[in-house]
mmCIF file of C-alpha atoms in Angstrom:
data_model
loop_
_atom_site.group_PDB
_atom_site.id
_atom_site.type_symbol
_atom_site.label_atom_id
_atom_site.label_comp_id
_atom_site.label_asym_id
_atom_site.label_seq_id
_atom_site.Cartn_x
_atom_site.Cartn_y
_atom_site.Cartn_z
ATOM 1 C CA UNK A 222 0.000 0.000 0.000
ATOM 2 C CA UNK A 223 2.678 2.406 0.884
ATOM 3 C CA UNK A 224 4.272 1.770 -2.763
ATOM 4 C CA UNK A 225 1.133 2.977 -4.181
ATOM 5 C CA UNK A 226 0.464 5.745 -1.698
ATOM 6 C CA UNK A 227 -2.677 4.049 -1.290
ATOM 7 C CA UNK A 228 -4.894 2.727 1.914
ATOM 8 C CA UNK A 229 -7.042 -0.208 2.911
ATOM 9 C CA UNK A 230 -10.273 0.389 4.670
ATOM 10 C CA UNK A 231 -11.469 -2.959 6.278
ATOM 11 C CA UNK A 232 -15.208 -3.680 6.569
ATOM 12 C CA UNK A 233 -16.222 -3.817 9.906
ATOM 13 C CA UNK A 234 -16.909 -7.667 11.068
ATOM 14 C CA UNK A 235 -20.857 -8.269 10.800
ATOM 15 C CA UNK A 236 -21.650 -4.986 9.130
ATOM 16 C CA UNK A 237 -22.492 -6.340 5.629
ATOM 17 C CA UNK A 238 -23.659 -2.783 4.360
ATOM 18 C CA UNK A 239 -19.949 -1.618 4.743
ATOM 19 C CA UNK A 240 -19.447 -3.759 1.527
ATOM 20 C CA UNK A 241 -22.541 -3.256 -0.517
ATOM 21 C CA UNK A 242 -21.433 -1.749 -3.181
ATOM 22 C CA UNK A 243 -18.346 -4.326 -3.681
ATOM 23 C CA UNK A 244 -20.685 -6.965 -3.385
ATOM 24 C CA UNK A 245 -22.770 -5.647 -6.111
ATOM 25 C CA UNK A 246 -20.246 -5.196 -8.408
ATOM 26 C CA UNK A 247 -19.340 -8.412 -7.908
ATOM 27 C CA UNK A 248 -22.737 -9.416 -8.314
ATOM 28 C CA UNK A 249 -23.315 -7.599 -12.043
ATOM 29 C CA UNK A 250 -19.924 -8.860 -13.335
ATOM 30 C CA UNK A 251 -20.831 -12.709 -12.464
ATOM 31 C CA UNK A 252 -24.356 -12.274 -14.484
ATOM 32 C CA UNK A 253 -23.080 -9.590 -17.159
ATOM 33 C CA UNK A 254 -19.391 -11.296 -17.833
ATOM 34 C CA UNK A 255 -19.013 -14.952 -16.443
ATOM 35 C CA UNK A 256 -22.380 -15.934 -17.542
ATOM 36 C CA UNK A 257 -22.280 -14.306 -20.999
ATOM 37 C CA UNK A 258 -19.475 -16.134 -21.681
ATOM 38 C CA UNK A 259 -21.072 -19.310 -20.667
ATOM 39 C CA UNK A 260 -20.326 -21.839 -22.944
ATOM 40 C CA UNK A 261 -18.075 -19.836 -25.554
ATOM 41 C CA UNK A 262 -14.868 -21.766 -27.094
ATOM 42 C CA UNK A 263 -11.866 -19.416 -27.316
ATOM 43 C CA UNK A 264 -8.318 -20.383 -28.604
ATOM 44 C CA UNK A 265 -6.409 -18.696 -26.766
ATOM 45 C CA UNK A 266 -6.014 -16.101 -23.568
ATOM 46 C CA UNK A 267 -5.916 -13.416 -25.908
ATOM 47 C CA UNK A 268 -9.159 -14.021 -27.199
ATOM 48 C CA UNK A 269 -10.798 -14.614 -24.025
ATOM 49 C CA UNK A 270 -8.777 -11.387 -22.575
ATOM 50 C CA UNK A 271 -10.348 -9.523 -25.515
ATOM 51 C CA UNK A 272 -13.916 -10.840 -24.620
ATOM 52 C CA UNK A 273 -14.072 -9.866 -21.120
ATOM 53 C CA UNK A 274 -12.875 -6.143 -21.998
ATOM 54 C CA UNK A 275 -15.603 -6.079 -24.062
ATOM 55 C CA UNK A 276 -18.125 -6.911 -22.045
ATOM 56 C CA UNK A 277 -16.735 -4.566 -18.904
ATOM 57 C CA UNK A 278 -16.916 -1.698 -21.402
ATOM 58 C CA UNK A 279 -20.102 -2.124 -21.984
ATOM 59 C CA UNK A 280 -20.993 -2.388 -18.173
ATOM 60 C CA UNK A 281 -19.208 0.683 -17.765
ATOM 61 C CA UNK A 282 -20.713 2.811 -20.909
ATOM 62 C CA UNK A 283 -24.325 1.155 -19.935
ATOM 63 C CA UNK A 284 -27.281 3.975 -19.056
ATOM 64 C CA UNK A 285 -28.937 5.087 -17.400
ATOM 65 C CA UNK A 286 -27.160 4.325 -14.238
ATOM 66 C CA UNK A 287 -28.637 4.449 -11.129
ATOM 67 C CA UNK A 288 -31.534 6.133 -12.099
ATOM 68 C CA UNK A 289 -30.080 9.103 -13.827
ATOM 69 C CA UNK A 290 -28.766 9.669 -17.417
ATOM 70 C CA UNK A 291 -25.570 8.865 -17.159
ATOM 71 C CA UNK A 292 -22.762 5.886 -16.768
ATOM 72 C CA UNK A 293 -20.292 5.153 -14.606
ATOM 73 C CA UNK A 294 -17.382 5.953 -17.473
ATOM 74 C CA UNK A 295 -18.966 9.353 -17.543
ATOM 75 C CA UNK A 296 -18.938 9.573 -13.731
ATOM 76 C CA UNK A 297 -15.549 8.309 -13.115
ATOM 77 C CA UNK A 298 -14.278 10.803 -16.426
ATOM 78 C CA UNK A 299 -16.157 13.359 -14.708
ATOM 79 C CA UNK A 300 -15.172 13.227 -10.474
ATOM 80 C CA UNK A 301 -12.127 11.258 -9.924
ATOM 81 C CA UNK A 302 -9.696 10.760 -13.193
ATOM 82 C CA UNK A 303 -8.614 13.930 -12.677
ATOM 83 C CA UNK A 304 -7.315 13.156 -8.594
ATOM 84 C CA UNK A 305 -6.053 9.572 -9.630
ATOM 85 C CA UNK A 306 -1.671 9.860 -9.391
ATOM 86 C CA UNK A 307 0.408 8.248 -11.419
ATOM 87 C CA UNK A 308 1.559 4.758 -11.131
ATOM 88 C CA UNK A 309 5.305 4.358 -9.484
ATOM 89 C CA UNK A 310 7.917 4.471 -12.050
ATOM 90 C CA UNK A 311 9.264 1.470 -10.202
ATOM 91 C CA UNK A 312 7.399 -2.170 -10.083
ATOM 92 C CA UNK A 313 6.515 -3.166 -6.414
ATOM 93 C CA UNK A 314 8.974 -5.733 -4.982
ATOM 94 C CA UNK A 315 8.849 -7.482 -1.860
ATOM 95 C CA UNK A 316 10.318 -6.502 1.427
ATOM 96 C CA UNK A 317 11.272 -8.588 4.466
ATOM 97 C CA UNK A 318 12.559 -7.406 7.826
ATOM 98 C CA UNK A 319 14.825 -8.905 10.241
ATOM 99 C CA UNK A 320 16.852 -8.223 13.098
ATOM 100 C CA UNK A 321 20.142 -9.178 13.452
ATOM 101 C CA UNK A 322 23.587 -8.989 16.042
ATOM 102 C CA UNK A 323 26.690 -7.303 14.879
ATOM 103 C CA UNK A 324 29.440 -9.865 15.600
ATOM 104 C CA UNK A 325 32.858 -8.818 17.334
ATOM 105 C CA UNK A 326 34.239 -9.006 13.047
ATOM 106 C CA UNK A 327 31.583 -6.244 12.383
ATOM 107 C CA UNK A 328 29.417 -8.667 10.429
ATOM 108 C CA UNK A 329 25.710 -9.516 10.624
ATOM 109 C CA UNK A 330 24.680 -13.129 9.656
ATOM 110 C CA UNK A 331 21.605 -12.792 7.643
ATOM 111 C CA UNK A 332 20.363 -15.879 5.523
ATOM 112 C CA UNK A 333 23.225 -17.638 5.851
ATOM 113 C CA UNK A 334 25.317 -14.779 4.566
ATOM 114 C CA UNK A 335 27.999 -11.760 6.381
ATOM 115 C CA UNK A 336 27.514 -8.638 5.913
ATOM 116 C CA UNK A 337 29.700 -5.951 7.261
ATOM 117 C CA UNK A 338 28.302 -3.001 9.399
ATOM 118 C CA UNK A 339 30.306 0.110 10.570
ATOM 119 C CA UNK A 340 32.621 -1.318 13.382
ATOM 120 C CA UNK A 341 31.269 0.948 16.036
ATOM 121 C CA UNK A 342 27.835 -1.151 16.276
ATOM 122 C CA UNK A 343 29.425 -3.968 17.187
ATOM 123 C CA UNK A 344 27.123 -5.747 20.006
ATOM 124 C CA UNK A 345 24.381 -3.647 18.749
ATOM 125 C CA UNK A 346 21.049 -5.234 17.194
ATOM 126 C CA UNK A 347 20.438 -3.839 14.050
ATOM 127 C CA UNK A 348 17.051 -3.503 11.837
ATOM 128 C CA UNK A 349 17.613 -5.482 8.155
ATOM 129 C CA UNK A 350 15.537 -4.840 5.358
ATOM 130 C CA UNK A 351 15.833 -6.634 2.190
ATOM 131 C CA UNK A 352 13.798 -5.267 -0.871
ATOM 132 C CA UNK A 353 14.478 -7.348 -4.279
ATOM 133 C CA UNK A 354 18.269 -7.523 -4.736
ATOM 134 C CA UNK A 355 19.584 -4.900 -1.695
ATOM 135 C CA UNK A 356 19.658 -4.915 1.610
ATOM 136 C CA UNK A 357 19.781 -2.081 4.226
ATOM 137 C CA UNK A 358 21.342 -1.854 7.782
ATOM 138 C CA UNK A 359 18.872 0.161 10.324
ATOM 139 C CA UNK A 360 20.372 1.653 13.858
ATOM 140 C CA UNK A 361 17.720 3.344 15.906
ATOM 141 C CA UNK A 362 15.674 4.276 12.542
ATOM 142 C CA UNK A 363 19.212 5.338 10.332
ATOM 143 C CA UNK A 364 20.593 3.306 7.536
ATOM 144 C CA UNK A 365 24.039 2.486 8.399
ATOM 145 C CA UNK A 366 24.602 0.432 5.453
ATOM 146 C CA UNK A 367 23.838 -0.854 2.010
ATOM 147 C CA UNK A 368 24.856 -4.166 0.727
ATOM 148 C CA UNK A 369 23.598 -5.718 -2.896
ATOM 149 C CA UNK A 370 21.937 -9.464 -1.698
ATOM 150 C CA UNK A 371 24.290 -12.186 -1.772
ATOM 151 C CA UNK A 372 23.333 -15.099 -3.408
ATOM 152 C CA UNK A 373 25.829 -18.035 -2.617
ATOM 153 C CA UNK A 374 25.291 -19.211 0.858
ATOM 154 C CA UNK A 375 28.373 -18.804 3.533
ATOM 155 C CA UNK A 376 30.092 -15.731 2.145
ATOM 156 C CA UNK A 377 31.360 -12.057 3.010
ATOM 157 C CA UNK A 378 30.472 -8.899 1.954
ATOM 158 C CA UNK A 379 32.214 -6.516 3.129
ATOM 159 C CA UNK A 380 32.553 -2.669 2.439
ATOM 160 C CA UNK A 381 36.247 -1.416 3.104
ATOM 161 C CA UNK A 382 34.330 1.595 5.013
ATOM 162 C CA UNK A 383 33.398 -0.410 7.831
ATOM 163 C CA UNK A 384 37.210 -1.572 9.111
ATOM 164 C CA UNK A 385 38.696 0.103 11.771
ATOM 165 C CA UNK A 386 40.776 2.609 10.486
ATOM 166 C CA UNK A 387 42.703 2.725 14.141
ATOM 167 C CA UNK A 388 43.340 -1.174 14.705
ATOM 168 C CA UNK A 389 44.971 0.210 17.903
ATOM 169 C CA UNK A 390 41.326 0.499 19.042
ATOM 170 C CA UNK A 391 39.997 -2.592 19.749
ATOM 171 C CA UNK A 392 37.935 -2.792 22.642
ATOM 172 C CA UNK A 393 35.251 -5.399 21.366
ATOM 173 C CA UNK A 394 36.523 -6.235 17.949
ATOM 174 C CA UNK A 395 38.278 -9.620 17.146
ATOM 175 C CA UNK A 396 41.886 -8.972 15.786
ATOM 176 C CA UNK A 397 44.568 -11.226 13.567
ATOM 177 C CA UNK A 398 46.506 -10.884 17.153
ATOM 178 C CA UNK A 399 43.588 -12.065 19.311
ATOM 179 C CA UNK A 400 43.144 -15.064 17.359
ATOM 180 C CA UNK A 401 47.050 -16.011 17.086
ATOM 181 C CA UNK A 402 47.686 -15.224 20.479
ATOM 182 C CA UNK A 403 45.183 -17.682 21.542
ATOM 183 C CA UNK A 404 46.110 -20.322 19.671
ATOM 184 C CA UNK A 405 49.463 -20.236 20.433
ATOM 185 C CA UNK A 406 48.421 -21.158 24.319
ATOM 186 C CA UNK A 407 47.510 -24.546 22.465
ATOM 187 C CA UNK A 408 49.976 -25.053 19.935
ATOM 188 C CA UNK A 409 52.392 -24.058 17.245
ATOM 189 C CA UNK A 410 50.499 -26.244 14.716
ATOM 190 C CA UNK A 411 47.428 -24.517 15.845
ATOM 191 C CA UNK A 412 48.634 -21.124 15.273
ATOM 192 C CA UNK A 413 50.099 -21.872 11.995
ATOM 193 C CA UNK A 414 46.426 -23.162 10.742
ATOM 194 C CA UNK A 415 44.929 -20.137 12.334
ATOM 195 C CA UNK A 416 47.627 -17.743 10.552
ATOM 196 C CA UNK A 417 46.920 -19.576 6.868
ATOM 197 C CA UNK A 418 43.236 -19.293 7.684
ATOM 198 C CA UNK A 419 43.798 -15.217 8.066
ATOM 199 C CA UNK A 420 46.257 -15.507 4.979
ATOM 200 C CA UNK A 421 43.708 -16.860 2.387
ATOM 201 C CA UNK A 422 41.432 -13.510 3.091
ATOM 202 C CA UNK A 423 41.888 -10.480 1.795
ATOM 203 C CA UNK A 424 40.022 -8.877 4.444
ATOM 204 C CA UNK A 425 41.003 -10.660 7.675
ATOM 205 C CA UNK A 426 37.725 -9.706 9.602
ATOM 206 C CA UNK A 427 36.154 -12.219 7.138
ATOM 207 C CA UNK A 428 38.548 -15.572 8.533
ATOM 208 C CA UNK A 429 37.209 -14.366 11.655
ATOM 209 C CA UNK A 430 34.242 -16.694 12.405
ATOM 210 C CA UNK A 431 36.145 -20.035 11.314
ATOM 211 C CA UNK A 432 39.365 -19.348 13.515
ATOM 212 C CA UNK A 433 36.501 -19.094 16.684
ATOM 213 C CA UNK A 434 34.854 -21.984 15.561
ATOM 214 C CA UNK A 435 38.493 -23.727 15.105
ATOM 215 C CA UNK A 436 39.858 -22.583 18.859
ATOM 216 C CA UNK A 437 36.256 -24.042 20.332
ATOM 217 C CA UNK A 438 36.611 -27.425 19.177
ATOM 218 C CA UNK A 439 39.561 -27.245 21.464
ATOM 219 C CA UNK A 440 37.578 -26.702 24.336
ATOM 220 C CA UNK A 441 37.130 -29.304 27.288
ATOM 221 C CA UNK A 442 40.192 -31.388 27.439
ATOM 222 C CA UNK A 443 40.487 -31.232 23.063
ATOM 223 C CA UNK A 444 43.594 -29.024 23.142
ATOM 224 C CA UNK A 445 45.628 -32.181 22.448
ATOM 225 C CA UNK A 446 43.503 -33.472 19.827
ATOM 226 C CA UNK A 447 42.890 -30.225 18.195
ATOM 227 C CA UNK A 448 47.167 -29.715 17.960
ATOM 228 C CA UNK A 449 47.627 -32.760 16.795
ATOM 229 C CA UNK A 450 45.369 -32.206 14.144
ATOM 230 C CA UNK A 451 46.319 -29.108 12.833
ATOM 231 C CA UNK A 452 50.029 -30.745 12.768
ATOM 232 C CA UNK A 453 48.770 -33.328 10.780
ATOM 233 C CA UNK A 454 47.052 -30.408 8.329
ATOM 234 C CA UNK A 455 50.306 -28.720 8.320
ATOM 235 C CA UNK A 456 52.864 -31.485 7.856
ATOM 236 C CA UNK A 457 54.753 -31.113 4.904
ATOM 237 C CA UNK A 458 55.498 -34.970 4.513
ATOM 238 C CA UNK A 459 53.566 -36.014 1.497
ATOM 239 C CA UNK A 460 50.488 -33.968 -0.192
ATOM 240 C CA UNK A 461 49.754 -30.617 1.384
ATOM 241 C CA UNK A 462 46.094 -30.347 3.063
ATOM 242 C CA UNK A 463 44.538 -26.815 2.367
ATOM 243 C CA UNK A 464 43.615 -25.472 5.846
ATOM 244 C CA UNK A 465 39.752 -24.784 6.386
ATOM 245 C CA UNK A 466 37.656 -25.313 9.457
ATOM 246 C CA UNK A 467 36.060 -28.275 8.033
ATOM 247 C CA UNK A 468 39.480 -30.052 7.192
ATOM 248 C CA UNK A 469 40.271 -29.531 10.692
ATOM 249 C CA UNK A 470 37.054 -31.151 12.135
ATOM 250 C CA UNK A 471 37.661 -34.166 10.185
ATOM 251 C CA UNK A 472 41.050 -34.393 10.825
ATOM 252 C CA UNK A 473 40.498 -34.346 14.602
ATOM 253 C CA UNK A 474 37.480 -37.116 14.044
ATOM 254 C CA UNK A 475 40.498 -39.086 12.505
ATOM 255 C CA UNK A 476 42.832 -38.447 15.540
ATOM 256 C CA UNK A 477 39.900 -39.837 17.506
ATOM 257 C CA UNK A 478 39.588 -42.515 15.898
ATOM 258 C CA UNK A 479 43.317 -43.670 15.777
ATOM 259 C CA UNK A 480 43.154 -43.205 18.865
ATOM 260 C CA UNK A 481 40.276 -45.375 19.992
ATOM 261 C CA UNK A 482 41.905 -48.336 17.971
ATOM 262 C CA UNK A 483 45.554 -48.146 18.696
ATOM 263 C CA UNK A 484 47.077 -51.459 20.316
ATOM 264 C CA UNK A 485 47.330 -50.817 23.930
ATOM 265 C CA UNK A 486 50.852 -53.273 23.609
ATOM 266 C CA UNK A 487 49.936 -55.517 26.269
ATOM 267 C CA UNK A 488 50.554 -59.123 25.316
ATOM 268 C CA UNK A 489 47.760 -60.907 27.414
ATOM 269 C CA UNK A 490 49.771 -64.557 27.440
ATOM 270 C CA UNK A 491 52.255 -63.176 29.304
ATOM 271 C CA UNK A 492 49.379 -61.966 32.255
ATOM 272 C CA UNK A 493 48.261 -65.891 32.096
ATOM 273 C CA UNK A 494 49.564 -68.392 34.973
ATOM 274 C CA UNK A 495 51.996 -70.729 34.387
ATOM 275 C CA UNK A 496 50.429 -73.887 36.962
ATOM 276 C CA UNK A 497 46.887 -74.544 37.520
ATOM 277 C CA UNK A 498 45.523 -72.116 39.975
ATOM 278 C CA UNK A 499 44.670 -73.528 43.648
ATOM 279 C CA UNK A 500 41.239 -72.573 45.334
ATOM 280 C CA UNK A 501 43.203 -70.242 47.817
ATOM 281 C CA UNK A 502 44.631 -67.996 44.739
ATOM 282 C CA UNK A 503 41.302 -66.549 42.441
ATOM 283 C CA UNK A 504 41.868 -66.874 39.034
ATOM 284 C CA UNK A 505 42.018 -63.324 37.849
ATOM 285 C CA UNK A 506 39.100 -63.205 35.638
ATOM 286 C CA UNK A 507 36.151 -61.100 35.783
ATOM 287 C CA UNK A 508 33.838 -63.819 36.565
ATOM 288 C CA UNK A 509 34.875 -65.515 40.525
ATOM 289 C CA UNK A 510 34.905 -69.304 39.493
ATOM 290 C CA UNK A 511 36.691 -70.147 42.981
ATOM 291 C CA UNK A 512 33.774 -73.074 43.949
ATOM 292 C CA UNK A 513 33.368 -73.947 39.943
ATOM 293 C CA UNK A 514 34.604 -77.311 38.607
ATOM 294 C CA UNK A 515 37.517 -76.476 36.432
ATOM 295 C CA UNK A 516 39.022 -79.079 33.202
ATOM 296 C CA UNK A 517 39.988 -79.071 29.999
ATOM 297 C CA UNK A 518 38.846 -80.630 26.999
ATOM 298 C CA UNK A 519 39.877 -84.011 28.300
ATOM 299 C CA UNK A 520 36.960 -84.021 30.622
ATOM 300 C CA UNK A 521 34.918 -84.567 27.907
ATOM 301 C CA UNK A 522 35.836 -87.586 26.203
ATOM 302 C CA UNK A 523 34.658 -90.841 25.750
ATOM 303 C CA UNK A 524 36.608 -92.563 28.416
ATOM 304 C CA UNK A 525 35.752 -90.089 30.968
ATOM 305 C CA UNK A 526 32.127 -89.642 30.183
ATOM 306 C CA UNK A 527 31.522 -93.806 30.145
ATOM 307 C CA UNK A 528 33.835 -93.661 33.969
ATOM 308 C CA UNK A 529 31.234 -91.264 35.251
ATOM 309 C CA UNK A 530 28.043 -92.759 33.944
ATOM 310 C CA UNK A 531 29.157 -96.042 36.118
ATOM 311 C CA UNK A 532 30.054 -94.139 39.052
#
């Protein structure tokens, strides 16, 4: 409605006379238009399209109309053509509204996509609205930002206006330094994946996200597993890994794993007994077979079994 500068006014609920004249019209195009054309063949829309103007033109040019000598063409020609505006020189297009965080890398997430915001609203909710192919960034009622949509799901758009000019203020912001200082408490190996991670960007703030969600997976007793991973993603014996936050999640699923099924490198013969145990020494099993019967395979042969069947 706004596009068109135009307003609704709802009927009132159970006031039927608030829509009598809709209901009329309705009523005179069902018996002057759908039931004229009751029946009639057409080949095509354009033909039907052409029969249903013709038959709304003559509604409209029809007298005398409502008792007086006149039609409703001549009415509308007469009283309101003349107030009528022009149509918008733009077609209507769509627009949805969100709300979104600003992120310590001065980003807002919005369908999957990063967009960059001036860095001084970081921690700040900001208004989004997307009409057709742009998108604005709203705080407290001023656009902050324009961005053309993004179509390809994970990426970064970024305006060069938005980065700190002053990286020496940083109270809030993630840094290249925050990141490589904290994953050098872990690990050179870490800090070398986080570095190539910040390498491959031209705008750092954009590696931001994936070196966080690389130093989490470290969290709760994974620091070991996470450095051993990224040494294995940095190794320069054989083929060369490229470094992404994905190749480091499988790689530590695959340090997990070898080291679920690595050989302990106890050789349980050596744990067995030499000599039959006695009843005074348990036999160190899980099970306590101190009051079972205990024999070999012997017990079971012929000989034996015939022995106790006469016993």
């Amino acid at each position: 409605m706004e596009h068109y500068n135009t307003a609704a006014l709802p009927a009132r609920a159970k006031r039927p006379k608030d829509k009598a004249s809709v209901e009329a019209a309705v009523k005179i195009v069902t018996q002057n238009v759908i039931h004229a054309l009751d029946g009639h063949q057409c080949v095509g829309i354009d033909e039907l399209n052409a029969k249903i103007t013709a038959l709304v033109d003559g509604i409209n040019a029809a007298e005398p109309f409502r008792g007086n000598a006149t039609s409703r063409r001549a009415l509308f020609d007469q009283f309101e053509r003349d107030v009528l505006t022009a149509l918008p020189t733009t077609p209507w297009q769509r627009t949805e509204w969100k709300r979104a965080k600003v992120a310590p890398n001065f980003h807002i997430r919005v369908h999957n996509v990063h967009y960059s915001v001036p860095h001084q609203l970081v921690g700040r909710t900001v208004d989004v609205r997307i009409t057709g192919d742009s998108l604005a960034v709203f705080d407290a009622g001023q656009r902050v930002a324009t961005h053309q949509l993004a179509r390809v799901r994970g990426v970064y758009v970024t305006d060069t206006d938005h980065i700190p000019a002053n990286m020496g203020d940083t109270r809030g912001l993630w840094t290249s330094e925050y990141f490589l200082r904290e994953a050098a408490k872990i690990g050179p190996a870490t800090r070398q994946v986080i570095f190539e991670l910040i390498e491959t960007k031209a705008i750092p703030a954009q590696a931001y996200q994936a070196c966080r969600n690389v130093l989490n997976m470290g969290k709760h007793a994974n620091k070991p597993i996470l450095e051993e991973a990224c040494r294995r993603l940095v190794s320069t014996d054989g083929a060369r890994r490229a470094v992404s936050y994905t190749a480091v999640k499988n790689m530590m699923a695959a340090v997990r794993k070898d080291t679920s099924t690595r050989p302990t490198g106890t050789d349980l013969s050596t744990d067995l007994p030499t000599s039959r145990p006695t009843r005074d020494v348990p036999t160190p099993t899980a099970r306590d077979t101190r009051g079972a019967y205990l024999g070999g395979a012997a017990q079971f042969s012929l000989e034996n079994l015939t022995k106790k069947g006469s016993a």
